[in-house]
């Protein structure tokens, strides 16, 4: 039936990513059926995703599934699904803070929440990591205003600001901010910091791999030797993070760190984990930020830290991303006291999507 009539879908650019947003009630309740449908909607598996909505890149092959939240502390539940490009997988093992930027506006567009006359606040339960975020954005006369003056690197032009404030991101996938129990480990002959402030990540000094750290994503992706080396480090580090066998998963991410070059705190290159990010994820940047602030970590000595309370400039291949992260040390170790960032989003189309038939 759905294949004939199409499925209601809002297609949005959210942060530096792009994805298809659905009401949970418009998708099959059975996860296997749902994922099969999403593969056919996105055009996966196919390196060009020519027969679907996917944009032939992990950053544009993303899905958000949103429902009213049964939880008193949240307005909506947000489930993020990463859809493979050339391989047929759909995974809920990672969260996505860029796609999160579209969730509040989607909730207003679909009438899940009553918009305020000037501004709307949406409390979002991030189902993948069992943690919360609050989105605040302009809704003059109760309508989402996607336009505005905020530029984010990696997206041309400007758009309306969406303020994202996070709670409970530290250890949300692994149980601890530093899931190996240390701020510095040695894995497969290289020093690493394993950190999780919403996105399990392995931080590595670019120089330790013979890199400058400002190489282009294309150059890094085409370096087969580097790919093999990173794969080995990632699989070993993941075991120390309690993530088990991660050979076929998208977490943990790997981030190469080098000294800042453009006035920020640190320069980064993020592996997703195979393709290299053209900017950096939101939770990825918040995780790098928390990692840098812990004395003794791999990034601590490399970073040029701003005065406490000032944003941390995370440099990436297409500019920089200012994140607001604060970390305190306590007798029990480091604790994250603030994680916040600004993003923008834009509604591209609202309509019905027609999945290709089962192959
Ligand atoms: O870290 C890509 C993205 C992301 C994730 C990825 C993200 C985040 O930029 O919060 O946004 O790491 O796979 O969309």
CSV table of N, CA and C in Angstrom, one decimal, residues 126-249:
chain,number,residue,atom,x,y,z
A,126,UNK,N,17.1,11.6,22.9
A,126,UNK,CA,17.9,11.0,21.8
A,126,UNK,C,18.0,9.5,22.1
A,127,UNK,N,17.1,8.7,21.4
A,127,UNK,CA,16.9,7.3,21.8
A,127,UNK,C,18.2,6.5,21.6
A,128,UNK,N,19.0,6.8,20.6
A,128,UNK,CA,20.2,6.0,20.3
A,128,UNK,C,21.1,6.0,21.5
A,129,UNK,N,21.2,7.1,22.2
A,129,UNK,CA,22.2,7.2,23.3
A,129,UNK,C,21.5,7.4,24.7
A,130,UNK,N,20.2,7.4,24.7
A,130,UNK,CA,19.5,7.5,26.0
A,130,UNK,C,19.9,8.8,26.7
A,131,UNK,N,20.0,9.9,25.9
A,131,UNK,CA,20.3,11.2,26.5
A,131,UNK,C,19.4,12.3,25.9
A,132,UNK,N,19.6,13.5,26.4
A,132,UNK,CA,18.6,14.5,26.0
A,132,UNK,C,19.3,15.7,25.4
A,133,UNK,N,18.5,16.4,24.6
A,133,UNK,CA,18.9,17.7,24.1
A,133,UNK,C,17.7,18.6,24.0
A,134,UNK,N,18.0,19.9,24.1
A,134,UNK,CA,16.9,20.9,24.0
A,134,UNK,C,17.3,21.8,22.8
A,135,UNK,N,16.3,21.9,21.9
A,135,UNK,CA,16.6,22.8,20.7
A,135,UNK,C,15.7,24.0,20.9
A,136,UNK,N,16.3,25.2,20.6
A,136,UNK,CA,15.6,26.5,20.6
A,136,UNK,C,15.8,27.2,19.3
A,137,UNK,N,14.7,27.6,18.7
A,137,UNK,CA,14.8,28.3,17.3
A,137,UNK,C,13.6,29.2,17.2
A,138,UNK,N,13.8,30.1,16.2
A,138,UNK,CA,12.8,31.2,16.0
A,138,UNK,C,11.6,30.6,15.3
A,139,UNK,N,10.4,31.0,15.8
A,139,UNK,CA,9.1,30.6,15.2
A,139,UNK,C,8.2,31.9,15.2
A,140,UNK,N,8.5,32.9,14.4
A,140,UNK,CA,7.6,34.1,14.4
A,140,UNK,C,6.2,33.7,13.9
A,141,UNK,N,5.2,34.2,14.7
A,141,UNK,CA,3.8,33.8,14.4
A,141,UNK,C,3.6,32.3,14.4
A,142,UNK,N,4.4,31.6,15.1
A,142,UNK,CA,4.2,30.1,15.2
A,142,UNK,C,4.6,29.3,14.0
A,143,UNK,N,5.5,29.9,13.1
A,143,UNK,CA,5.9,29.2,12.0
A,143,UNK,C,7.5,29.2,12.0
A,144,UNK,N,8.1,28.0,11.7
A,144,UNK,CA,9.5,27.9,11.8
A,144,UNK,C,10.1,28.9,10.7
A,145,UNK,N,11.1,29.7,11.2
A,145,UNK,CA,11.8,30.6,10.3
A,145,UNK,C,13.2,30.0,10.0
A,146,UNK,N,13.3,29.4,8.8
A,146,UNK,CA,14.6,28.7,8.5
A,146,UNK,C,15.7,29.7,8.1
A,147,UNK,N,15.2,31.0,7.8
A,147,UNK,CA,16.2,32.0,7.4
A,147,UNK,C,16.8,32.7,8.6
A,148,UNK,N,17.9,33.3,8.4
A,148,UNK,CA,18.6,34.0,9.4
A,148,UNK,C,20.0,34.3,9.1
A,149,UNK,N,20.7,34.9,10.0
A,149,UNK,CA,22.0,35.4,9.8
A,149,UNK,C,23.2,34.5,10.2
A,150,UNK,N,22.9,33.3,10.6
A,150,UNK,CA,24.0,32.4,11.1
A,150,UNK,C,24.7,31.6,10.0
A,151,UNK,N,26.0,31.8,9.8
A,151,UNK,CA,26.8,31.0,8.9
A,151,UNK,C,27.4,29.9,9.6
A,152,UNK,N,27.3,28.7,9.1
A,152,UNK,CA,28.1,27.6,9.7
A,152,UNK,C,29.0,27.0,8.6
A,153,UNK,N,30.3,26.8,8.9
A,153,UNK,CA,31.3,26.4,7.9
A,153,UNK,C,30.9,25.0,7.4
A,154,UNK,N,30.9,24.9,6.1
A,154,UNK,CA,30.5,23.6,5.5
A,154,UNK,C,29.2,23.8,4.8
A,155,UNK,N,28.5,24.9,5.0
A,155,UNK,CA,27.2,25.1,4.4
A,155,UNK,C,27.2,26.6,3.8
A,156,UNK,N,26.9,26.7,2.5
A,156,UNK,CA,26.9,28.1,1.9
A,156,UNK,C,25.9,29.0,2.5
A,157,UNK,N,26.2,30.3,2.6
A,157,UNK,CA,25.2,31.3,3.0
A,157,UNK,C,24.9,31.2,4.5
A,158,UNK,N,23.7,31.8,4.9
A,158,UNK,CA,23.4,31.9,6.3
A,158,UNK,C,21.9,31.3,6.4
A,159,UNK,N,21.6,31.0,7.7
A,159,UNK,CA,20.3,30.5,8.0
A,159,UNK,C,19.9,30.8,9.4
A,160,UNK,N,18.7,30.4,9.9
A,160,UNK,CA,18.3,30.7,11.3
A,160,UNK,C,19.0,29.8,12.3
A,161,UNK,N,19.4,30.4,13.4
A,161,UNK,CA,20.2,29.7,14.4
A,161,UNK,C,19.3,28.7,15.1
A,162,UNK,N,19.8,27.5,15.4
A,162,UNK,CA,19.2,26.5,16.2
A,162,UNK,C,20.1,26.2,17.4
A,163,UNK,N,19.7,26.6,18.6
A,163,UNK,CA,20.6,26.4,19.7
A,163,UNK,C,20.4,25.0,20.2
A,164,UNK,N,21.4,24.2,20.4
A,164,UNK,CA,21.3,22.9,20.9
A,164,UNK,C,22.0,22.7,22.2
A,165,UNK,N,21.3,22.4,23.3
A,165,UNK,CA,21.9,22.2,24.6
A,165,UNK,C,21.8,20.7,25.0
A,166,UNK,N,22.9,20.1,25.3
A,166,UNK,CA,22.9,18.6,25.6
A,166,UNK,C,23.0,18.3,27.1
A,167,UNK,N,22.3,17.2,27.4
A,167,UNK,CA,22.5,16.7,28.8
A,167,UNK,C,22.8,15.2,28.8
A,168,UNK,N,23.7,14.8,29.6
A,168,UNK,CA,23.9,13.3,29.8
A,168,UNK,C,24.6,12.7,28.6
A,169,UNK,N,25.4,13.5,27.9
A,169,UNK,CA,26.1,12.9,26.7
A,169,UNK,C,27.3,12.2,27.1
A,170,UNK,N,27.9,12.6,28.3
A,170,UNK,CA,29.2,11.9,28.6
A,170,UNK,C,29.0,10.5,28.9
A,171,UNK,N,29.7,9.6,28.2
A,171,UNK,CA,29.5,8.2,28.4
A,171,UNK,C,28.2,7.6,27.9
A,172,UNK,N,27.5,8.4,27.1
A,172,UNK,CA,26.1,7.9,26.7
A,172,UNK,C,26.1,6.6,25.9
A,173,UNK,N,27.2,6.4,25.2
A,173,UNK,CA,27.3,5.1,24.4
A,173,UNK,C,28.1,4.0,25.1
A,174,UNK,N,29.0,4.4,26.0
A,174,UNK,CA,30.0,3.5,26.5
A,174,UNK,C,30.0,3.4,28.0
A,175,UNK,N,29.3,4.3,28.7
A,175,UNK,CA,29.2,4.2,30.1
A,175,UNK,C,30.1,5.2,30.8
A,176,UNK,N,31.1,5.7,30.1
A,176,UNK,CA,32.1,6.7,30.8
A,176,UNK,C,32.6,7.6,29.8
A,177,UNK,N,33.0,8.8,30.3
A,177,UNK,CA,33.6,9.8,29.4
A,177,UNK,C,34.9,9.3,28.8
A,178,UNK,N,35.7,8.7,29.7
A,178,UNK,CA,36.9,8.0,29.2
A,178,UNK,C,36.7,6.5,29.4
A,179,UNK,N,36.1,5.9,28.4
A,179,UNK,CA,35.6,4.5,28.6
A,179,UNK,C,36.7,3.4,28.9
A,180,UNK,N,38.0,3.7,28.5
A,180,UNK,CA,39.0,2.7,28.8
A,180,UNK,C,39.4,2.8,30.3
A,181,UNK,N,39.0,3.9,31.0
A,181,UNK,CA,39.4,4.1,32.3
A,181,UNK,C,40.6,5.0,32.4
A,182,UNK,N,41.2,5.4,31.3
A,182,UNK,CA,42.4,6.3,31.3
A,182,UNK,C,42.2,7.4,30.3
A,183,UNK,N,42.9,8.5,30.5
A,183,UNK,CA,42.8,9.6,29.5
A,183,UNK,C,43.8,9.4,28.4
A,184,UNK,N,44.8,8.5,28.6
A,184,UNK,CA,45.8,8.2,27.6
A,184,UNK,C,46.0,6.7,27.6
A,185,UNK,N,46.0,6.1,26.4
A,185,UNK,CA,46.3,4.7,26.2
A,185,UNK,C,47.3,4.5,25.1
A,186,UNK,N,47.9,3.4,25.0
A,186,UNK,CA,48.7,3.1,23.9
A,186,UNK,C,48.1,1.8,23.2
A,187,UNK,N,47.8,2.0,21.9
A,187,UNK,CA,47.1,0.9,21.2
A,187,UNK,C,47.9,0.7,19.9
A,188,UNK,N,48.3,-0.5,19.7
A,188,UNK,CA,48.9,-0.9,18.4
A,188,UNK,C,50.1,0.1,18.1
A,189,UNK,N,50.8,0.4,19.2
A,189,UNK,CA,52.0,1.2,19.0
A,189,UNK,C,51.8,2.7,18.9
A,190,UNK,N,50.6,3.2,19.1
A,190,UNK,CA,50.3,4.6,19.0
A,190,UNK,C,49.5,5.1,20.2
A,191,UNK,N,49.9,6.3,20.7
A,191,UNK,CA,49.1,6.9,21.8
A,191,UNK,C,47.7,7.4,21.3
A,192,UNK,N,46.7,7.1,22.2
A,192,UNK,CA,45.4,7.5,21.8
A,192,UNK,C,44.7,7.9,23.1
A,193,UNK,N,43.6,8.8,22.9
A,193,UNK,CA,42.7,9.0,24.0
A,193,UNK,C,41.3,8.5,23.5
A,194,UNK,N,40.7,7.7,24.3
A,194,UNK,CA,39.4,7.1,23.9
A,194,UNK,C,38.4,7.9,24.8
A,195,UNK,N,37.5,8.6,24.1
A,195,UNK,CA,36.6,9.5,24.8
A,195,UNK,C,35.2,9.4,24.2
A,196,UNK,N,34.2,9.7,25.0
A,196,UNK,CA,32.8,9.6,24.6
A,196,UNK,C,32.0,10.7,25.3
A,197,UNK,N,31.8,11.8,24.6
A,197,UNK,CA,30.9,12.8,25.1
A,197,UNK,C,29.7,12.9,24.1
A,198,UNK,N,29.1,11.7,23.8
A,198,UNK,CA,28.0,11.6,22.9
A,198,UNK,C,28.4,10.9,21.6
A,199,UNK,N,29.7,10.8,21.3
A,199,UNK,CA,30.1,10.1,20.1
A,199,UNK,C,31.4,9.3,20.5
A,200,UNK,N,31.4,8.0,20.6
A,200,UNK,CA,32.6,7.3,21.0
A,200,UNK,C,33.7,7.6,19.9
A,201,UNK,N,34.8,8.1,20.4
A,201,UNK,CA,35.9,8.6,19.5
A,201,UNK,C,37.3,8.2,20.0
A,202,UNK,N,38.1,7.9,19.0
A,202,UNK,CA,39.5,7.6,19.3
A,202,UNK,C,40.3,8.8,18.8
A,203,UNK,N,41.0,9.5,19.7
A,203,UNK,CA,41.8,10.7,19.3
A,203,UNK,C,43.2,10.2,19.1
A,204,UNK,N,43.8,10.7,18.0
A,204,UNK,CA,45.2,10.3,17.7
A,204,UNK,C,45.9,11.5,17.2
A,205,UNK,N,47.2,11.7,17.6
A,205,UNK,CA,48.0,12.8,17.0
A,205,UNK,C,48.3,12.5,15.6
A,206,UNK,N,48.0,13.4,14.7
A,206,UNK,CA,48.3,13.2,13.3
A,206,UNK,C,49.8,13.0,13.1
A,207,UNK,N,50.6,13.7,13.8
A,207,UNK,CA,52.1,13.6,13.7
A,207,UNK,C,52.6,12.2,14.0
A,208,UNK,N,51.9,11.5,14.9
A,208,UNK,CA,52.3,10.1,15.3
A,208,UNK,C,52.1,9.2,14.1
A,209,UNK,N,51.3,9.6,13.1
A,209,UNK,CA,51.1,8.7,11.9
A,209,UNK,C,51.9,9.3,10.7
A,210,UNK,N,52.7,10.2,11.0
A,210,UNK,CA,53.5,10.8,9.9
A,210,UNK,C,52.7,11.8,9.1
A,211,UNK,N,51.7,12.4,9.6
A,211,UNK,CA,50.8,13.3,8.9
A,211,UNK,C,50.9,14.7,9.5
A,212,UNK,N,50.6,15.7,8.6
A,212,UNK,CA,50.6,17.1,9.1
A,212,UNK,C,49.3,17.3,9.9
A,213,UNK,N,48.2,16.8,9.4
A,213,UNK,CA,46.9,17.0,10.1
A,213,UNK,C,46.0,18.0,9.3
A,214,UNK,N,46.6,18.6,8.2
A,214,UNK,CA,45.7,19.4,7.4
A,214,UNK,C,45.5,18.9,6.0
A,215,UNK,N,45.8,17.6,5.8
A,215,UNK,CA,45.6,16.9,4.5
A,215,UNK,C,44.1,17.0,4.2
A,216,UNK,N,43.8,16.9,2.9
A,216,UNK,CA,42.4,17.0,2.4
A,216,UNK,C,41.7,15.7,2.7
A,217,UNK,N,40.4,15.6,2.9
A,217,UNK,CA,39.7,14.4,3.0
A,217,UNK,C,40.0,13.4,1.9
A,218,UNK,N,40.0,13.9,0.7
A,218,UNK,CA,40.3,13.0,-0.5
A,218,UNK,C,41.7,12.4,-0.4
A,219,UNK,N,42.7,13.2,0.0
A,219,UNK,CA,44.1,12.6,0.2
A,219,UNK,C,44.1,11.6,1.3
A,220,UNK,N,43.4,11.8,2.4
A,220,UNK,CA,43.4,10.8,3.5
A,220,UNK,C,42.7,9.6,3.1
A,221,UNK,N,41.6,9.7,2.3
A,221,UNK,CA,40.8,8.5,2.0
A,221,UNK,C,41.6,7.7,1.0
A,222,UNK,N,42.4,8.3,0.2
A,222,UNK,CA,43.1,7.5,-0.9
A,222,UNK,C,44.4,6.9,-0.4
A,223,UNK,N,44.7,7.1,0.9
A,223,UNK,CA,46.0,6.6,1.5
A,223,UNK,C,45.6,5.2,2.1
A,224,UNK,N,45.8,4.1,1.3
A,224,UNK,CA,45.5,2.8,1.7
A,224,UNK,C,46.2,2.3,2.9
A,225,UNK,N,47.5,2.7,3.0
A,225,UNK,CA,48.3,2.3,4.2
A,225,UNK,C,47.8,2.9,5.4
A,226,UNK,N,47.4,4.2,5.4
A,226,UNK,CA,46.8,4.9,6.5
A,226,UNK,C,45.5,4.2,6.9
A,227,UNK,N,44.7,3.9,5.9
A,227,UNK,CA,43.4,3.2,6.2
A,227,UNK,C,43.6,1.9,7.0
A,228,UNK,N,44.6,1.1,6.5
A,228,UNK,CA,44.8,-0.2,7.2
A,228,UNK,C,45.3,0.1,8.7
A,229,UNK,N,46.2,1.0,8.8
A,229,UNK,CA,46.7,1.3,10.1
A,229,UNK,C,45.6,1.8,11.1
A,230,UNK,N,44.8,2.7,10.6
A,230,UNK,CA,43.7,3.2,11.4
A,230,UNK,C,42.7,2.1,11.8
A,231,UNK,N,42.4,1.2,10.8
A,231,UNK,CA,41.5,0.1,11.1
A,231,UNK,C,41.9,-0.7,12.2
A,232,UNK,N,43.3,-1.0,12.2
A,232,UNK,CA,43.8,-1.8,13.3
A,232,UNK,C,43.7,-1.1,14.7
A,233,UNK,N,44.0,0.2,14.7
A,233,UNK,CA,44.0,0.9,16.0
A,233,UNK,C,42.5,1.0,16.5
A,234,UNK,N,41.6,1.2,15.5
A,234,UNK,CA,40.2,1.4,15.9
A,234,UNK,C,39.6,0.1,16.5
A,235,UNK,N,39.9,-1.0,15.9
A,235,UNK,CA,39.4,-2.3,16.4
A,235,UNK,C,39.9,-2.6,17.8
A,236,UNK,N,41.2,-2.3,18.0
A,236,UNK,CA,41.8,-2.6,19.3
A,236,UNK,C,41.2,-1.6,20.4
A,237,UNK,N,41.2,-0.3,20.0
A,237,UNK,CA,40.7,0.7,20.9
A,237,UNK,C,39.3,0.5,21.3
A,238,UNK,N,38.5,0.0,20.4
A,238,UNK,CA,37.1,-0.2,20.6
A,238,UNK,C,36.9,-1.3,21.7
A,239,UNK,N,37.8,-2.3,21.7
A,239,UNK,CA,37.6,-3.3,22.7
A,239,UNK,C,37.9,-2.7,24.1
A,240,UNK,N,38.9,-1.8,24.2
A,240,UNK,CA,39.1,-1.2,25.5
A,240,UNK,C,38.0,-0.2,25.9
A,241,UNK,N,37.2,0.2,24.9
A,241,UNK,CA,36.0,1.1,25.2
A,241,UNK,C,34.8,0.3,25.5
A,242,UNK,N,34.9,-1.1,25.5
A,242,UNK,CA,33.8,-1.9,25.8
A,242,UNK,C,32.8,-2.0,24.6
A,243,UNK,N,33.2,-1.7,23.4
A,243,UNK,CA,32.3,-1.7,22.3
A,243,UNK,C,32.3,-3.0,21.5
A,244,UNK,N,33.2,-3.9,21.9
A,244,UNK,CA,33.2,-5.3,21.3
A,244,UNK,C,33.8,-5.2,19.9
A,245,UNK,N,33.3,-6.1,19.0
A,245,UNK,CA,33.9,-6.1,17.6
A,245,UNK,C,33.2,-5.1,16.8
A,246,UNK,N,34.0,-4.1,16.4
A,246,UNK,CA,33.4,-3.0,15.6
A,246,UNK,C,33.7,-3.0,14.1
A,247,UNK,N,34.2,-4.1,13.7
A,247,UNK,CA,34.6,-4.2,12.3
A,247,UNK,C,33.6,-3.6,11.3
A,248,UNK,N,32.3,-4.0,11.5
A,248,UNK,CA,31.3,-3.5,10.6
A,248,UNK,C,30.4,-2.4,11.1
A,249,UNK,N,30.9,-1.6,12.1
A,249,UNK,CA,30.0,-0.6,12.6
A,249,UNK,C,30.6,0.8,12.3
